[in-house]
PDB file of C-alpha atoms in Angstrom:
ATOM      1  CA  UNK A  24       5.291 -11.985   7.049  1.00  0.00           C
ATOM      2  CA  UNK A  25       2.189 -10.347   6.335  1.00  0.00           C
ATOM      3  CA  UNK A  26      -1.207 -11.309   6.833  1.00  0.00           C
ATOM      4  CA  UNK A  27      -3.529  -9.340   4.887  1.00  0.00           C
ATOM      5  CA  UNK A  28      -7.225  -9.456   5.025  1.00  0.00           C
ATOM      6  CA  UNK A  29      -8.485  -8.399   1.349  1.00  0.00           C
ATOM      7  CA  UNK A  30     -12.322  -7.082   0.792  1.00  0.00           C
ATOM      8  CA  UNK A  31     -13.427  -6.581  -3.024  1.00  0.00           C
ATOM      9  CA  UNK A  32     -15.908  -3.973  -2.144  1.00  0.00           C
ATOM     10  CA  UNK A  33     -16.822  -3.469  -6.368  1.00  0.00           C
ATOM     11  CA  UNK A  34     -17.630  -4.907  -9.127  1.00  0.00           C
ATOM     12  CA  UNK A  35     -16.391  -3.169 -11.882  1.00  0.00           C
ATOM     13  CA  UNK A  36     -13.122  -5.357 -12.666  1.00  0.00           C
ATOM     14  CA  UNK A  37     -12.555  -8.804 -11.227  1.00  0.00           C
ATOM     15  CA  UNK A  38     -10.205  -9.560  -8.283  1.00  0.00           C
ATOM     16  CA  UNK A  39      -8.545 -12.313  -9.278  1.00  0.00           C
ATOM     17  CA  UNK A  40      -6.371 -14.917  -6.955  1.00  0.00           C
ATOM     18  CA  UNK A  41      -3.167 -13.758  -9.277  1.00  0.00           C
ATOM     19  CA  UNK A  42      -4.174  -9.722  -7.909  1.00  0.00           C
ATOM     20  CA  UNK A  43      -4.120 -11.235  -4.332  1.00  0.00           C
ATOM     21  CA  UNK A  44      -0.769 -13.214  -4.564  1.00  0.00           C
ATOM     22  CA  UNK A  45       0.692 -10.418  -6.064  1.00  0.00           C
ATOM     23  CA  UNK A  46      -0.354  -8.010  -2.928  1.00  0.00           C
ATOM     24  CA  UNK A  47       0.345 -10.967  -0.576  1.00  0.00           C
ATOM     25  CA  UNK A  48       4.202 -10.846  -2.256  1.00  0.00           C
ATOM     26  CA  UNK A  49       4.779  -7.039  -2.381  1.00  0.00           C
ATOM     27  CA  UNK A  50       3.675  -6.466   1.154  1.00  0.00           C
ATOM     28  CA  UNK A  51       5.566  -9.379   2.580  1.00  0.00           C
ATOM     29  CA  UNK A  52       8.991  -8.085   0.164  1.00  0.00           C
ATOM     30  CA  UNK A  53       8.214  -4.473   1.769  1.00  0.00           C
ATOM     31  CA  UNK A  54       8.310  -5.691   5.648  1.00  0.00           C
ATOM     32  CA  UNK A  55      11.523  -7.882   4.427  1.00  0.00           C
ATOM     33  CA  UNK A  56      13.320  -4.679   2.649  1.00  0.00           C
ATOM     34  CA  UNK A  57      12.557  -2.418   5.440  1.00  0.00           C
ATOM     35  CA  UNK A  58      13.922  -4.876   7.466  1.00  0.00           C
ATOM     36  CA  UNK A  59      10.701  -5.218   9.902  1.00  0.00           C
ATOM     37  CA  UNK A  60      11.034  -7.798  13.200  1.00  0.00           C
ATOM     38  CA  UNK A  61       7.678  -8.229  13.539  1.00  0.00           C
ATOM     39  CA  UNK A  62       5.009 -10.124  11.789  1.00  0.00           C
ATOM     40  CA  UNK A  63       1.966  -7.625  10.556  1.00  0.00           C
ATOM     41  CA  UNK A  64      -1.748  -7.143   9.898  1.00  0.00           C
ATOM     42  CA  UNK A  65      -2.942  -5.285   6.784  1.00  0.00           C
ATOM     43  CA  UNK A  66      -5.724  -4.725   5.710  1.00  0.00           C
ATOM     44  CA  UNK A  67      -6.452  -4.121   1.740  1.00  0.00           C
ATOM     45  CA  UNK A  68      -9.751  -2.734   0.750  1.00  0.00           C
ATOM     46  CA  UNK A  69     -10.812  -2.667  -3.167  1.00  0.00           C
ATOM     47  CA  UNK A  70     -12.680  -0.359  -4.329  1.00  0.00           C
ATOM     48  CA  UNK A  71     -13.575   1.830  -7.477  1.00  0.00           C
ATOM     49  CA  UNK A  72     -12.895   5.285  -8.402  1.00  0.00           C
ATOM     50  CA  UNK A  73     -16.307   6.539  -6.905  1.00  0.00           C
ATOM     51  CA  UNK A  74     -16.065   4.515  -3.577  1.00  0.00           C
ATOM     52  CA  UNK A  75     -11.840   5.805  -3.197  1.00  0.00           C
ATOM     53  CA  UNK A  76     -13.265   9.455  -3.997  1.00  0.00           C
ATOM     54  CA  UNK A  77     -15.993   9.572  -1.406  1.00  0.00           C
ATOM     55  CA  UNK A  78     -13.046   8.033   1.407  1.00  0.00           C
ATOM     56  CA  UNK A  79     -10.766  10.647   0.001  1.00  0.00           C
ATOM     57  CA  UNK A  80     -13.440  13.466   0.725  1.00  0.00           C
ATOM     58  CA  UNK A  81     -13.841  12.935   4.223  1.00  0.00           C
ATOM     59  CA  UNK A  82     -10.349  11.871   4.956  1.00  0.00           C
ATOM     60  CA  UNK A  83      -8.190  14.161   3.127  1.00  0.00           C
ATOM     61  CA  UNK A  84     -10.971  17.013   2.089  1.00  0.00           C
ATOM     62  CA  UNK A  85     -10.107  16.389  -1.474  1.00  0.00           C
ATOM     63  CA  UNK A  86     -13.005  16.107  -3.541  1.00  0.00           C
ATOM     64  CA  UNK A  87     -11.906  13.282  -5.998  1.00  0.00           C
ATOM     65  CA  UNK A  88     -11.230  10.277  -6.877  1.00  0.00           C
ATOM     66  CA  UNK A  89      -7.264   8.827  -5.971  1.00  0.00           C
ATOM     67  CA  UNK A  90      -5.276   5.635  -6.879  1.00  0.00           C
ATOM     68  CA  UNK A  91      -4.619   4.840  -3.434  1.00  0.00           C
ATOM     69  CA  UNK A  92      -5.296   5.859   0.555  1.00  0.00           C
ATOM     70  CA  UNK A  93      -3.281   4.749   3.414  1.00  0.00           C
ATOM     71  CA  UNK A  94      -4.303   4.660   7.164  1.00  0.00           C
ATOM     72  CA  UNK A  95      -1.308   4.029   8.916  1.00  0.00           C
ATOM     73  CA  UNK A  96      -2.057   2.707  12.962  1.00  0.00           C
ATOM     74  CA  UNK A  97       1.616   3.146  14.223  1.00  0.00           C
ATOM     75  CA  UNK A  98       4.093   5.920  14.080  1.00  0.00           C
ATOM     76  CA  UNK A  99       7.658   6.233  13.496  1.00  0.00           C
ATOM     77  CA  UNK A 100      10.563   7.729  14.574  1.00  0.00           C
ATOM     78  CA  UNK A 101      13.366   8.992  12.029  1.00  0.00           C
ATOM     79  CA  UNK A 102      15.126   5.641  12.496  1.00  0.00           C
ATOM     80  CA  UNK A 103      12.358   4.009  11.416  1.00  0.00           C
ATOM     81  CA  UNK A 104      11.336   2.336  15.204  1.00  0.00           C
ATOM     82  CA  UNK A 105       7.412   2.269  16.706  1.00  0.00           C
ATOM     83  CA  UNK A 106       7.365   4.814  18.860  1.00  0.00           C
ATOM     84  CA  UNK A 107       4.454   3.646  20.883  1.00  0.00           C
ATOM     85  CA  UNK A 108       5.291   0.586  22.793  1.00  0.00           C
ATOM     86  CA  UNK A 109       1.187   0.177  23.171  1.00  0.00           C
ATOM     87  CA  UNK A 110       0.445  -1.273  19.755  1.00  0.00           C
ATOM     88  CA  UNK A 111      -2.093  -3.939  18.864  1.00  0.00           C
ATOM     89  CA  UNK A 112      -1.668  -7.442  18.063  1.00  0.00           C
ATOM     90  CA  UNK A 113      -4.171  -9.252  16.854  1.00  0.00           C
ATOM     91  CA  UNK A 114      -5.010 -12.992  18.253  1.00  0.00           C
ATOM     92  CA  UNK A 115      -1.812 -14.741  16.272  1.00  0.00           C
ATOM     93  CA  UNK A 116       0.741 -12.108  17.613  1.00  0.00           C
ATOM     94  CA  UNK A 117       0.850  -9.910  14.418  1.00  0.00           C
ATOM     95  CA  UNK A 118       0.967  -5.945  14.565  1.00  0.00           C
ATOM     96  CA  UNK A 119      -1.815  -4.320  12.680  1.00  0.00           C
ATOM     97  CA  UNK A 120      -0.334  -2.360  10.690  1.00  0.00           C
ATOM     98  CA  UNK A 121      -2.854  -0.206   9.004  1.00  0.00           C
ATOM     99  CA  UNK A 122      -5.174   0.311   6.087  1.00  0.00           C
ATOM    100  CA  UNK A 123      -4.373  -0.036   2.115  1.00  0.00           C
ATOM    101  CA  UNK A 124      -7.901   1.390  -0.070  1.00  0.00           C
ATOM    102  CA  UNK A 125      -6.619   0.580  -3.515  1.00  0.00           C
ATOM    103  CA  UNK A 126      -9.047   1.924  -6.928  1.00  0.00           C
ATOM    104  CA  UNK A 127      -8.734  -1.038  -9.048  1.00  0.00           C
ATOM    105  CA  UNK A 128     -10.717   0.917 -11.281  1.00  0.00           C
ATOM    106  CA  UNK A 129      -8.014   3.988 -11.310  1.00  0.00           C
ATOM    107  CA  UNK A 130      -5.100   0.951 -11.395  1.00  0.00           C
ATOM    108  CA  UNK A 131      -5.828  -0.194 -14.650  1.00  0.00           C
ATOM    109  CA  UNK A 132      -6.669   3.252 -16.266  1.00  0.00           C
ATOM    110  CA  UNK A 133      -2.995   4.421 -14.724  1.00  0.00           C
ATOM    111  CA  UNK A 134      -1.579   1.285 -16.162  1.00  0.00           C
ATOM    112  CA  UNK A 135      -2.853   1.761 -19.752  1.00  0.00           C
ATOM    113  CA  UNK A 136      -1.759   5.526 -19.642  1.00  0.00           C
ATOM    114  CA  UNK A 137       1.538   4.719 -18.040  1.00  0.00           C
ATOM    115  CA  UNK A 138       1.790   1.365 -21.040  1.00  0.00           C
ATOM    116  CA  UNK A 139       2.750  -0.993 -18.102  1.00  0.00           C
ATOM    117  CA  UNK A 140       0.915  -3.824 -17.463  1.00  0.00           C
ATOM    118  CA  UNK A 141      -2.229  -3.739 -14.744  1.00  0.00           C
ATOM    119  CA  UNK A 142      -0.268  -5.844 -12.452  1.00  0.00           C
ATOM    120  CA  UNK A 143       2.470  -3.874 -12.394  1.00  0.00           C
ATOM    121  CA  UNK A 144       0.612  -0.522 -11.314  1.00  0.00           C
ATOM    122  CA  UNK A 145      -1.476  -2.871  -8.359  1.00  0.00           C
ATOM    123  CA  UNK A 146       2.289  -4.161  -7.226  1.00  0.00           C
ATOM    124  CA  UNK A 147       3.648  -0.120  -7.288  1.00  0.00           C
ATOM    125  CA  UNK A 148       0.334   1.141  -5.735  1.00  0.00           C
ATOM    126  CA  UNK A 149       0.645  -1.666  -2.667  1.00  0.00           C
ATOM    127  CA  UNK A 150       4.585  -1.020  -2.232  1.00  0.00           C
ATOM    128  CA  UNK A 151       3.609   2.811  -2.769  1.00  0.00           C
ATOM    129  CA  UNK A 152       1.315   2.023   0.753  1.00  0.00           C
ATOM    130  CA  UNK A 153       3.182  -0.316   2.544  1.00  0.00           C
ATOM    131  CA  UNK A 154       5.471   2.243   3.008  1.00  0.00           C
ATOM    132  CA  UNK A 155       3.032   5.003   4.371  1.00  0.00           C
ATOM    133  CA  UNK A 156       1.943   2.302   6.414  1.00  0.00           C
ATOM    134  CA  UNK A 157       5.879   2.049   7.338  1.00  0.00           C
ATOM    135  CA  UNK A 158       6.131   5.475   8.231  1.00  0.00           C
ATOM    136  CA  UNK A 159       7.162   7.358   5.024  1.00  0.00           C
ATOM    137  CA  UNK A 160       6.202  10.289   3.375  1.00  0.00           C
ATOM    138  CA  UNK A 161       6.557  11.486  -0.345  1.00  0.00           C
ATOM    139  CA  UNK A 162       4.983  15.042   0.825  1.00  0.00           C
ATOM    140  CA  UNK A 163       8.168  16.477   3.044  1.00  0.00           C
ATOM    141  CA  UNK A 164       9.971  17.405  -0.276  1.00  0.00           C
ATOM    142  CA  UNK A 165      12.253  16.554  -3.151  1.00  0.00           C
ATOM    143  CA  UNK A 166      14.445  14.248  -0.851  1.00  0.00           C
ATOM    144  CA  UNK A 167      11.296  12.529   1.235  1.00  0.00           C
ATOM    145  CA  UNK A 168       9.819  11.380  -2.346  1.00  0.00           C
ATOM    146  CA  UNK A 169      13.199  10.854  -4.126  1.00  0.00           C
ATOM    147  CA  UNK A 170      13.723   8.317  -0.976  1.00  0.00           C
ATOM    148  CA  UNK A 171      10.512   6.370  -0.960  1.00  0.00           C
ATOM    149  CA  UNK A 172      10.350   5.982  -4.851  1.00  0.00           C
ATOM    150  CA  UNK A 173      13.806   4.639  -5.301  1.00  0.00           C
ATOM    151  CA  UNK A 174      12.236   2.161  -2.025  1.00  0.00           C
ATOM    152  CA  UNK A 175       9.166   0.908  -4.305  1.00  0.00           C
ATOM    153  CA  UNK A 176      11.418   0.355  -7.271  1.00  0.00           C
ATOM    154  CA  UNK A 177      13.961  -1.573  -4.735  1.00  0.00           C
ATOM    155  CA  UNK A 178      10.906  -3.665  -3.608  1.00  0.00           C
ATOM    156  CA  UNK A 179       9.440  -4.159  -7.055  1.00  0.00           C
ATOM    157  CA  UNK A 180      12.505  -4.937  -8.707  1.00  0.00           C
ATOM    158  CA  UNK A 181      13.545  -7.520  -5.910  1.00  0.00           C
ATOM    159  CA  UNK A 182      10.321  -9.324  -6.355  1.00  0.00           C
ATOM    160  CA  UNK A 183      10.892  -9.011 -10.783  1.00  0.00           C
ATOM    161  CA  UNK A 184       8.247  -6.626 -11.227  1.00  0.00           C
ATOM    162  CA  UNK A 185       9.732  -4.106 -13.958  1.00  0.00           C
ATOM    163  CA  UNK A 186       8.168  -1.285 -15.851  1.00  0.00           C
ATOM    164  CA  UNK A 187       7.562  -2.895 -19.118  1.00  0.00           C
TER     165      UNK A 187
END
């Protein structure tokens, strides 16, 4: 199980308690799929396209905006174990995992250019970081990305969350 600790930081589009139970369900259906033993501490942060774009500057050196950042705080062998046995746990025994920045703002643009619902591009985006924060990466190649995308739509479509 996850425990995630949400902050809206804009005010463009409201955050509504359905946006939050839908994270709170993809994240916890990503830890189950990837077959996690641990209980874990994520951290979502909301933003807009101009506060995502600023993050994405100084962490990545890529002057615009993004749908999504992840800040993994473990690392992972090929097996898909921690390899550092010195991780934290936060005061109810739960791993912190790492960071999710989500545009809400870039969500629902995607969402209407993609004709899926809004819901359904915050549920891809969150599975799309969950496993970052799980130790994959789309950017190795054909196979890396071929892997984690058929793992979103595994995780999506477990949880009923179709492309429309």
């Amino acid at each position: 199980m996850a425990e995630l600790i949400i902050e809206n930081e804009q005010n463009k589009i409201g955050l509504t308690d359905d946006m939050r139970s839908l994270m709170q369900r993809v994240c916890d259906e990503a830890l189950k799929h990837e077959e996690c033993n641990f209980d874990a501490q994520i951290s979502i942060t909301i933003t807009d396209d101009e506060g995502i774009k600023e993050l994405n500057s100084v962490h990545r050196g890529i002057d615009r905006p993004t749908d999504v950042l992840s800040f993994p705080m473990l690392e992972f062998d090929s097996e898909g174990q921690i390899i550092d046995n010195e991780f934290e746990y936060d005061e109810n025994g739960r791993i912190m995992l790492g960071d999710i920045v989500i545009s809400l703002e870039r969500a629902f643009a995607q969402a209407e250019e993609y004709g899926h619902s809004a819901e359904r591009e915050l549920a891809f985006l969150c599975a799309h970081s969950m496993l970052h924060l799980l130790g994959y990466d789309h950017e190795g190649g054909e196979g890396d990305e071929l892997e984690m995308f058929t793992r979103q739509e595994e995780i999506l479509s477990a949880l009923g969350i179709t492309r429309e």
